[in-house]
Coordinates of C-alpha atoms in Angstrom, one line a residue:
X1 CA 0.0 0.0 0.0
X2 CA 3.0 2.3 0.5
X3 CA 4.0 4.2 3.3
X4 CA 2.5 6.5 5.8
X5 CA 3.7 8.8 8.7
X6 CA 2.4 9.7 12.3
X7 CA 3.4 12.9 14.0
X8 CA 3.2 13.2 17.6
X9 CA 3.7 16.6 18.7
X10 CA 3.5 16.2 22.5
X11 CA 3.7 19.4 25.3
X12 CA 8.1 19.5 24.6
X13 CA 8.9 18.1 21.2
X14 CA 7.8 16.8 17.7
X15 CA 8.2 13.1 16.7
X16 CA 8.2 11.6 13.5
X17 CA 7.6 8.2 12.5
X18 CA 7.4 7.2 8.8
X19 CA 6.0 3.3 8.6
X20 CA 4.9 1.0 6.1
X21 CA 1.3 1.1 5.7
X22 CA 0.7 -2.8 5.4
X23 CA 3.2 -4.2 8.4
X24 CA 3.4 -1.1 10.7
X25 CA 7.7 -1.5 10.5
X26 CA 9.2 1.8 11.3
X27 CA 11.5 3.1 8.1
X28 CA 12.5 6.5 9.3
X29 CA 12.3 8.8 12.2
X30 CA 12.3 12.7 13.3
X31 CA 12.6 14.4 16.2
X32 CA 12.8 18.1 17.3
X33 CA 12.3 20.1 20.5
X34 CA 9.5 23.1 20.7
X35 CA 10.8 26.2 20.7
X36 CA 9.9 27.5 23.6
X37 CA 9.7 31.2 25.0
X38 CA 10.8 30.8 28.6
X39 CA 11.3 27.2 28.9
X40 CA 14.6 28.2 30.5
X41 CA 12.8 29.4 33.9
X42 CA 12.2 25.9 34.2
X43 CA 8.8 24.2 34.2
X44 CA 6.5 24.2 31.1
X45 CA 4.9 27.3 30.3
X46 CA 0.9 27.9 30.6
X47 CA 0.5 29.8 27.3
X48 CA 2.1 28.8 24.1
X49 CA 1.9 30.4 20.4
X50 CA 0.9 27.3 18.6
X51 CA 3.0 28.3 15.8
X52 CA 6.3 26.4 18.0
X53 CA 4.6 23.4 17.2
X54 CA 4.7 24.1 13.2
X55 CA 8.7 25.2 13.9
X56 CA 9.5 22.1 15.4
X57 CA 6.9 20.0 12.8
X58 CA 9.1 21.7 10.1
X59 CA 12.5 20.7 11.9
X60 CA 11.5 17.1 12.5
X61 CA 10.3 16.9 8.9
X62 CA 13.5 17.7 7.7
X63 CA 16.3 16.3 5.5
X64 CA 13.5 14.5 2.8
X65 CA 11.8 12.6 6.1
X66 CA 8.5 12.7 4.5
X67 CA 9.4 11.7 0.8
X68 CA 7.4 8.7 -0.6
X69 CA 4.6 9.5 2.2
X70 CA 0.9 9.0 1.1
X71 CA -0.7 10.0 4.3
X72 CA -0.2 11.4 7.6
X73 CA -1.7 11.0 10.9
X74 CA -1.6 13.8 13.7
X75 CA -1.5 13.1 17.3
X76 CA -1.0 16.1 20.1
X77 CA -1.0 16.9 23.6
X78 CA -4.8 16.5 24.9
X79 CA -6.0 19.9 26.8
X80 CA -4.5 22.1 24.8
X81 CA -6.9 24.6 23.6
X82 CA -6.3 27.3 20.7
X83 CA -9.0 30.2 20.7
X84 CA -9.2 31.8 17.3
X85 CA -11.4 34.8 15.8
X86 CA -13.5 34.5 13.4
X87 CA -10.8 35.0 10.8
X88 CA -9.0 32.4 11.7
X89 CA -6.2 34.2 13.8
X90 CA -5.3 32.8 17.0
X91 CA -6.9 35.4 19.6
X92 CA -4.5 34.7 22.4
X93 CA -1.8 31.8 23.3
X94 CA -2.8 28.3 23.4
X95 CA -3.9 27.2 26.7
X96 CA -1.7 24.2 27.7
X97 CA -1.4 21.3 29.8
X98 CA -2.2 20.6 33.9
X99 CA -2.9 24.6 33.9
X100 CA -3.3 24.9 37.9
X101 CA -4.7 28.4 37.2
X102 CA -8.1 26.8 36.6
X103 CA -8.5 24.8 39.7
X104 CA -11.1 27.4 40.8
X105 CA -12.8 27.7 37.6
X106 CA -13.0 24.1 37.9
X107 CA -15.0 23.9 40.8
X108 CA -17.1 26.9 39.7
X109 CA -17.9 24.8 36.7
X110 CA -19.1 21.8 38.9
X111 CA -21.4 24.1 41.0
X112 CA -22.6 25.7 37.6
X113 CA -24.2 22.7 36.8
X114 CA -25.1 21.2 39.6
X115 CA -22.7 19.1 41.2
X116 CA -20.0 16.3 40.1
X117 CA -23.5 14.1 39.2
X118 CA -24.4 16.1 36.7
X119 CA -21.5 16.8 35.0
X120 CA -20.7 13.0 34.9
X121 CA -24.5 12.0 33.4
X122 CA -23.9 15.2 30.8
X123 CA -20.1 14.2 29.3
X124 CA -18.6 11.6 31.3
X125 CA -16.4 13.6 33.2
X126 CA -16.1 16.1 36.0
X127 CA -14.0 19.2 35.3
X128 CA -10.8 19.0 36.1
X129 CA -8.5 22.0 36.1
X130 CA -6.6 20.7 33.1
X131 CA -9.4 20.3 30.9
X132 CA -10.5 22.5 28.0
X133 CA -14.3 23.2 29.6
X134 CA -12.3 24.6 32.6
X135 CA -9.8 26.6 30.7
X136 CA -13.0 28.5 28.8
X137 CA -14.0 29.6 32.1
X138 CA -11.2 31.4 33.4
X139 CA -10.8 32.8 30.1
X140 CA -14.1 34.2 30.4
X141 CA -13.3 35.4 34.3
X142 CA -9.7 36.4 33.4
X143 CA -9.3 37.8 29.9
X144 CA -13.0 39.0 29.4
X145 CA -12.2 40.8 26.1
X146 CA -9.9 37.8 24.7
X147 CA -12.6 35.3 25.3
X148 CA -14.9 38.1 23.8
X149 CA -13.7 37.9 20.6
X150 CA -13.0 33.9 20.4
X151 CA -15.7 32.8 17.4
X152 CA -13.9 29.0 17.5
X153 CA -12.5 26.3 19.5
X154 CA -9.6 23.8 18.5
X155 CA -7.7 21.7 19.9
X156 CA -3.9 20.8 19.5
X157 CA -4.3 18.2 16.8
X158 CA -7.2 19.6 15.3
X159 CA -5.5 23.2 14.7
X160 CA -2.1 21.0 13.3
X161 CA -4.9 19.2 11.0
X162 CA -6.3 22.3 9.8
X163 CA -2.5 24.0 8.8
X164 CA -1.3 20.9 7.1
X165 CA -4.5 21.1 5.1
X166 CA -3.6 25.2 4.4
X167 CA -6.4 26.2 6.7
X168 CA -9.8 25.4 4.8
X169 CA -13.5 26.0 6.1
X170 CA -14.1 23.1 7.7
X171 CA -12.4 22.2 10.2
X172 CA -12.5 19.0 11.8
X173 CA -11.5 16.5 15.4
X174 CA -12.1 13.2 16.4
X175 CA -14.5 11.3 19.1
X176 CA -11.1 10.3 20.7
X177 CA -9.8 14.2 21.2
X178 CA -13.2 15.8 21.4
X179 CA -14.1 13.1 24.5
X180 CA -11.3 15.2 26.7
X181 CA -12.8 18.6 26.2
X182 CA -15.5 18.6 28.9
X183 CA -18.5 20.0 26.2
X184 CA -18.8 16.6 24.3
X185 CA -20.5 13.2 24.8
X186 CA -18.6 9.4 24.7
X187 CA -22.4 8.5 25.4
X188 CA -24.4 10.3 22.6
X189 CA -21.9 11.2 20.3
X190 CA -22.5 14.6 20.5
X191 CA -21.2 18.1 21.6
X192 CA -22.8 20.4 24.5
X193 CA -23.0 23.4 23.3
X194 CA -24.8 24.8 26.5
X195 CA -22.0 24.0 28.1
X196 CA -19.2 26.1 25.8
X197 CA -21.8 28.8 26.9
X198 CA -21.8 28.1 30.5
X199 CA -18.1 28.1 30.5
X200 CA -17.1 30.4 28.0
X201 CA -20.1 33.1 28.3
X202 CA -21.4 32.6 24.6
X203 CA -21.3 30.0 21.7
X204 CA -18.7 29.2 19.5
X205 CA -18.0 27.5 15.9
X206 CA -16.5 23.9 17.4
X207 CA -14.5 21.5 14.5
X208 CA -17.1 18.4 12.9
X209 CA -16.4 15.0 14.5
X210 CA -15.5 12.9 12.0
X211 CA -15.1 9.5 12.1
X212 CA -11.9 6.9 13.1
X213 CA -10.8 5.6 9.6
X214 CA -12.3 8.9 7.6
X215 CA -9.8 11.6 6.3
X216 CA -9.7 15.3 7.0
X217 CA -9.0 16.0 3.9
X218 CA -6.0 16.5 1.0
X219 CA -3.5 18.9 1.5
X220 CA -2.3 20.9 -1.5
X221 CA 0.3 18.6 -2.7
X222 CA -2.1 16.0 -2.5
X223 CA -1.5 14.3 1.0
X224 CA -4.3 12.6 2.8
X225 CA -4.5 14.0 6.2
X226 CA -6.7 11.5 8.6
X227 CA -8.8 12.2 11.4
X228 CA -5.6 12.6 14.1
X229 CA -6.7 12.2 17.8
X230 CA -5.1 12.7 21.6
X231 CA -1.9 11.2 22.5
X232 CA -3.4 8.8 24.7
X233 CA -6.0 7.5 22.1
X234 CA -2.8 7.3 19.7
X235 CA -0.7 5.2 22.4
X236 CA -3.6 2.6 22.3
X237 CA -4.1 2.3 18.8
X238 CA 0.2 2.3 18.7
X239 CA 0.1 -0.2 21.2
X240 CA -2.6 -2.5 19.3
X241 CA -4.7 -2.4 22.9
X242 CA -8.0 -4.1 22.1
X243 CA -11.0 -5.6 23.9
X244 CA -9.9 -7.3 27.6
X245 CA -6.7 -5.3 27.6
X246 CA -5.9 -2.4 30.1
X247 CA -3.0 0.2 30.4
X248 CA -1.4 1.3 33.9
X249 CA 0.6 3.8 33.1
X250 CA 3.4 4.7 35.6
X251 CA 3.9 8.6 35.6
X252 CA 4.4 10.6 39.3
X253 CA 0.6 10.2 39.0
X254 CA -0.8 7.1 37.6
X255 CA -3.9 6.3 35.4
X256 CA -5.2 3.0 34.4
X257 CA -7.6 2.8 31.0
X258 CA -9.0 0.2 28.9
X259 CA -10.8 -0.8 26.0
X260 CA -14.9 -0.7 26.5
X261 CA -17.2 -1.5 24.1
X262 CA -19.7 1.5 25.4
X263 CA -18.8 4.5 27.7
X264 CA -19.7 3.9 31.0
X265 CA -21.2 7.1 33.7
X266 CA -20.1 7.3 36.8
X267 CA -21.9 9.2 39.0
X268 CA -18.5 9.5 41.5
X269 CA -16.4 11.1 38.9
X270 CA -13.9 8.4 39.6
X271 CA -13.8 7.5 35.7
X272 CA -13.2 9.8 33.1
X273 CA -15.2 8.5 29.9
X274 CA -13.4 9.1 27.0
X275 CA -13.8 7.6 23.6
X276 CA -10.9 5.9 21.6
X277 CA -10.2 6.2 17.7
X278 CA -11.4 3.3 16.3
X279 CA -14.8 3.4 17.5
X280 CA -14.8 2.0 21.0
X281 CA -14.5 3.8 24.5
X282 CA -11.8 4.0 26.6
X283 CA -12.9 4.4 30.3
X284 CA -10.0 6.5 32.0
X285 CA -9.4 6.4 36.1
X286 CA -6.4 8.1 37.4
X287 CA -4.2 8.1 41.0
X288 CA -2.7 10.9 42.2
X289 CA 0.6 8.8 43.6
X290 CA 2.3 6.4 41.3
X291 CA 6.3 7.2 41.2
X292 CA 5.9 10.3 43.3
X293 CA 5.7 7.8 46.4
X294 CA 8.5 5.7 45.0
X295 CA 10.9 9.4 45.1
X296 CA 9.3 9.9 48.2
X297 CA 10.8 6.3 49.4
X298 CA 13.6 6.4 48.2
X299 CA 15.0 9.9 49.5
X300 CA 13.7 8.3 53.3
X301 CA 16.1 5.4 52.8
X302 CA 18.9 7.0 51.2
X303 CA 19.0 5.0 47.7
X304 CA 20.5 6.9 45.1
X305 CA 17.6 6.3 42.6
X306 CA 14.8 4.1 41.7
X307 CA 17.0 1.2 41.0
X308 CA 18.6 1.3 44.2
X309 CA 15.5 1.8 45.8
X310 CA 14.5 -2.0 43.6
X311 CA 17.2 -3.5 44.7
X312 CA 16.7 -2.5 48.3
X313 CA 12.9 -3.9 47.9
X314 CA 13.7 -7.1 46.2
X315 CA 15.6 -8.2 49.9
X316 CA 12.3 -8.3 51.2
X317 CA 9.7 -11.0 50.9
X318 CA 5.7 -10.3 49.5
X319 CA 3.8 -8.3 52.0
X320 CA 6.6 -6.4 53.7
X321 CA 7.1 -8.2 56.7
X322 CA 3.3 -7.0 57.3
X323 CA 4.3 -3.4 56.3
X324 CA 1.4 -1.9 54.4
X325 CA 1.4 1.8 53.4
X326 CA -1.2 3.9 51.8
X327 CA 0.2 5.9 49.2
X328 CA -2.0 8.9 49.7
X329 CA 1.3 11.3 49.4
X330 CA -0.4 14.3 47.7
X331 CA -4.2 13.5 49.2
X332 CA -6.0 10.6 46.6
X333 CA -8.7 10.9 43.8
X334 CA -9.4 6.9 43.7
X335 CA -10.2 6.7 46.4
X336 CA -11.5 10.2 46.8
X337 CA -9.7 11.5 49.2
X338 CA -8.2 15.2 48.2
X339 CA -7.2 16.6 51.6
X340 CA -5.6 13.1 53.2
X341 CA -2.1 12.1 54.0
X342 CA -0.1 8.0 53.4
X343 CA -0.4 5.8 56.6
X344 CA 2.6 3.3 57.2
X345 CA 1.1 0.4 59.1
X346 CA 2.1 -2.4 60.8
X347 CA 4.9 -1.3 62.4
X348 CA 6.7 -4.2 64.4
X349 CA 10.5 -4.2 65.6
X350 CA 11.4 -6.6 63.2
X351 CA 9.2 -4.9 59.9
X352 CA 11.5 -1.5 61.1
X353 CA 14.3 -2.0 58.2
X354 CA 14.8 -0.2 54.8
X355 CA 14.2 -3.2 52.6
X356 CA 10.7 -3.8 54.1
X357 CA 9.7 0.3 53.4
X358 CA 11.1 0.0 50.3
X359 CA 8.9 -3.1 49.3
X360 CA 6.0 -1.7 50.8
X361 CA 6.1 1.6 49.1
X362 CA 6.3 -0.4 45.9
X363 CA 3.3 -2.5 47.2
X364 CA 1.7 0.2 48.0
X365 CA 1.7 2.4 44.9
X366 CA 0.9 -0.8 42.8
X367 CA -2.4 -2.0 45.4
X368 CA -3.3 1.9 44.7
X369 CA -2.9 1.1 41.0
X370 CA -5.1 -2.3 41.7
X371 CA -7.8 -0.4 43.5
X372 CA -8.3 1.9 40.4
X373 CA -8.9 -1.2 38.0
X374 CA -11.3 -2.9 40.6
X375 CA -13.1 0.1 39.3
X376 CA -13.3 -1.0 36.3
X377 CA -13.9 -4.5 37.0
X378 CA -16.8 -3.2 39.1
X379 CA -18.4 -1.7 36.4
X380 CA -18.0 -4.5 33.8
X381 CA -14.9 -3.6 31.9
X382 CA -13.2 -6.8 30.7
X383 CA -9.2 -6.9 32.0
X384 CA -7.0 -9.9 31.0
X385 CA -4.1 -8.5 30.2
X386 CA -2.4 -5.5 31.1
X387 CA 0.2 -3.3 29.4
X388 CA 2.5 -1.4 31.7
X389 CA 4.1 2.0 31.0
X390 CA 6.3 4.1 32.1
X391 CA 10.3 4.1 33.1
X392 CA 9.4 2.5 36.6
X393 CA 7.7 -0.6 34.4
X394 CA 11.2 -1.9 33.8
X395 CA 12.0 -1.6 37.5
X396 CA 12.8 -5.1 39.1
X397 CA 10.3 -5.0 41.9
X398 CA 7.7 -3.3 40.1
X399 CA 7.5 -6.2 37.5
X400 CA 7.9 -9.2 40.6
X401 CA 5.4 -7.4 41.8
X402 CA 2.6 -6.1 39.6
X403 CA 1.1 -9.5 38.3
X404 CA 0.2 -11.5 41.4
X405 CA -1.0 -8.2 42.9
X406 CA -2.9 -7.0 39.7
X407 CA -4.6 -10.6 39.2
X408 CA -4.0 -10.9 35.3
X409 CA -1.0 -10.9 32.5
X410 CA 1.3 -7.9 32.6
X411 CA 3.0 -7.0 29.3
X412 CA 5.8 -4.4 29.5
X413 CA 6.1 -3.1 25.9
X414 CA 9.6 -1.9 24.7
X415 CA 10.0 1.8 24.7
X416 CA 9.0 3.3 21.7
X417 CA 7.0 6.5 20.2
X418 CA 3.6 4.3 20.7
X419 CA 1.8 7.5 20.2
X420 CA 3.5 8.6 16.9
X421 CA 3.2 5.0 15.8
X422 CA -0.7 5.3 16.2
X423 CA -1.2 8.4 14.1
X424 CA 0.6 6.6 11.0
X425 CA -1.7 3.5 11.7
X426 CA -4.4 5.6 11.7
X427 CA -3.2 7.4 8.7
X428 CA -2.9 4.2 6.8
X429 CA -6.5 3.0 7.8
X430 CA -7.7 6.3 5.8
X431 CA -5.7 5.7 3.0
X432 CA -6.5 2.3 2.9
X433 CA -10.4 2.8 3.0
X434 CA -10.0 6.0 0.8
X435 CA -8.4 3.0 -2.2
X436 CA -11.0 0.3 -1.1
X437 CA -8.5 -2.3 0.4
X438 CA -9.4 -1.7 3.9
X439 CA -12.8 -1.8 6.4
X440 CA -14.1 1.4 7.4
X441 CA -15.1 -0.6 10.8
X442 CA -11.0 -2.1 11.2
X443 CA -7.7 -0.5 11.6
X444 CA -5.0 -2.5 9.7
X445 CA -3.5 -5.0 11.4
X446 CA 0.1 -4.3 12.3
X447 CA 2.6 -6.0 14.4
X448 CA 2.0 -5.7 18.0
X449 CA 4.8 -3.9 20.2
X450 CA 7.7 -5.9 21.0
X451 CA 7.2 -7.0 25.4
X452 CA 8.4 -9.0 27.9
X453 CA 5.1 -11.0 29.3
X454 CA 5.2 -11.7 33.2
X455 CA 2.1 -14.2 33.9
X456 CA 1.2 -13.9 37.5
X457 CA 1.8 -17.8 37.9
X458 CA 2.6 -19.8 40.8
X459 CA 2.1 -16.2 43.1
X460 CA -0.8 -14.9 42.5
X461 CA -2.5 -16.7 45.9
X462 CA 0.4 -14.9 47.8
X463 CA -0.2 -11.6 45.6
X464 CA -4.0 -11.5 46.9
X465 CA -3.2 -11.7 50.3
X466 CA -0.7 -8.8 49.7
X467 CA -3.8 -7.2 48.5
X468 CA -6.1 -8.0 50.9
X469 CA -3.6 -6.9 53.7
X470 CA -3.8 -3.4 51.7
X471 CA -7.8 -3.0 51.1
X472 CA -8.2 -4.2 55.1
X473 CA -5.8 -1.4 56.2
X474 CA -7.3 0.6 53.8
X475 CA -11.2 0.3 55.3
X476 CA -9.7 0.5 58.3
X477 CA -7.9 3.7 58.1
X478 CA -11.2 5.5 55.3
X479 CA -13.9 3.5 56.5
X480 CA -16.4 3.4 53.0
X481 CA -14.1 5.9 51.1
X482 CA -13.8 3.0 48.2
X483 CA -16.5 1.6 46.2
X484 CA -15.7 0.6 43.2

């Protein structure tokens, strides 16, 4: 069929992957760095002209990368948002990332509406300051005359989309990106306009949803452009993550997600309904201490890194010498518990030794992990397997670990650029439907990624009483805070 490329441009750099569009096999790659205004203060900045990300396209494209290429596929950073006017002009900086300016327009939202409830039974999700919904209201309460003058909303991968194409009329996202915004529906398919309104004080042009394997369009040298989608939805499709599989990611925070055949409400907020890009849903519940706790436990000990701090654990036994700690570092949002603190229990004279704290911080962030996909499993979500992500996946402990306490097969992929690798899959579903040789309803079937599989095996019984041990301390200590 030829070859294809996917473009990642996540919240630092640009990457480039050019495959070939029948086996997925990576032929070339680019990279380059945002330029970025201040990124020197350390930190990522808040506000970012979106025309860094076209730089840095440009620069990773270089040197003949894209030559040959038939299509392209565009994943991005999810919550970025990019206000224009209604020519077209980009009224103020994009709004980027974990924006902590919007915690209180956040919770304004929520009592807008009528509590976390309703929120949940309108989109799927409760506002979060990150999210796109959220940033629209402090525009509105912060730079009245900016969000005054914004006539149209895009996201990072729709506004990349829409200047590969040479900025037509239409403009266009995806279920998977417009499932993050906060003012669209996994459930119905469809956006909430009202609630653009209630957050940004007035309607605005939002891009058509089109679907998984459609294109955007052709760009003037004749390029098909496909749908593009979030990062995360690309990582999935990269990853080849289908029905029965989950993803734990391993990030200072952590978030577990899998592959639904419908989206699922949940009246708690505990899940995050988003949608995927090829058609399915992709049911999203996050913890707010993964790695943190492992820093946290190592600097306590004195290892010198993560590693050490493995080694250290790995001279304990399962279950810590009955150590069990909660990992609730930076307070908890599964369980919801924002204003809490960890607990170390079962404190004996002989559990008092760094190997034990060092297993049962690794314990504990993975029983944290566990308790996020028994809320999953509570609700019906399939989970046999489970891809792990993250630098901390390839830790020692973490992988003796994770699949006696997680109950199912872990698989830790290789690293690669899974996200970059799902926007040229996607890009050569739309080629391959737009010349008849593929299914509108199936992405083409590439090679999965290349893992190590740890079966849970001859420990699982002594995993579950690990677990157990946790959840009763747990209870204990937050008496009815869990319910998956």
């Amino acid at each position: 069929m030829g070859i294809v490329a996917g473009l990642d441009s996540s919240p630092d750099f640009t990457r480039i992957v050019v495959c070939d569009a029948d086996s997925g096999a990576v032929l070339r790659q680019g990279y380059a760095p945002h330029p970025m205004d201040g990124a020197e203060s350390g930190g990522r900045p808040s506000d970012v002209d979106p025309q860094a990300w076209l730089l840095s396209l440009g620069e990773a494209a270089g040197g003949g990368l894209l030559e040959g290429v038939q299509a392209i596929g565009v994943s991005s950073q999810q919550n970025a948002v990019v206000p224009l006017d209604s020519q077209g002009n980009t009224v103020r900086p994009a709004m980027v990332g974990g924006d902590k300016r919007a915690q209180v327009a956040a919770a304004d939202l929520v009592d807008a509406l009528g509590g976390r409830e309703a929120w949940a039974q309108a989109v799927g999700c409760v506002p979060q300051a990150a999210q796109p919904v959220t940033k629209l209201r402090w525009l509105a309460k912060n730079e009245p005359d900016a969000a005054a003058r914004t006539a149209v909303l895009l996201q990072a991968h729709d506004w990349l989309v829409w200047q590969l194409l040479g900025r037509p009329v239409r403009r266009t996202t995806d279920r998977g990106g417009a499932s993050g915004t906060g003012y669209w529906s996994a459930a119905t398919g469809g956006y909430r306009p009202d609630l653009v309104e209630l957050a940004l004080g007035h309607q605005a042009m939002l891009p058509e949803v089109i679907g998984p394997s459609d294109a955007a369009g052709t760009t003037p040298e004749g390029l098909l452009i496909s749908a593009g989608t979030g990062e995360t939805m690309a990582a999935a499709l990269g990853l080849g993550i289908g029905l029965g599989d989950a993803v734990v990611s391993l990030g200072a925070s952590g978030s577990v997600m899998a592959v639904h055949p419908e989206a699922l409400v949940d009246q708690s907020g505990m899940i995050t309904s988003l949608a995927d890009a090829t058609g399915m849903h992709l049911p999203v519940v996050t913890t707010l201490n993964a790695v943190r706790t492992l820093r946290g436990a190592a600097e306590l000990v004195g290892a010198a890194d993560l590693q050490g701090l493995s080694d250290l654990a790995m001279k304990s036994t399962p279950g810590s010498h009955g150590l069990v700690m909660l990992p609730y570092l930076e307070g908890e949002r599964t369980p919801n518990l924002p204003h809490t603190a960890g607990t170390l229990a079962g404190l004996r004279r002989e559990s008092m030794k760094p190997e034990h704290f060092a297993r049962a911080a690794f314990e504990g962030m993975l029983c944290g992990l566990a308790d996020a996909l028994d809320v999953l499993r509570g609700r019906g979500v399939d989970v046999r397997r489970i891809f792990l992500l993250g630098a901390a996946a390839e830790l020692p402990a973490v992988q003796a670990a994770a699949p006696a306490l997680f109950g199912a097969q872990v698989v830790v992929p290789q690293p690669a650029d899974y996200a970059a690798i799902g926007a040229a899959r996607q890009a050569a579903w739309a080629l391959g439907v737009s010349q008849g040789t593929l299914d509108p309803r199936n992405p083409p079937a590439w090679q999965g990624a290349a893992a190590q599989v740890l079966d849970p095996g001859e420990e699982l019984a002594v995993g579950q009483a690990v677990r157990q041990q946790f959840v009763s301390v747990r209870e204990q200590t937050h008496p009815g805070a869990f319910r998956p």
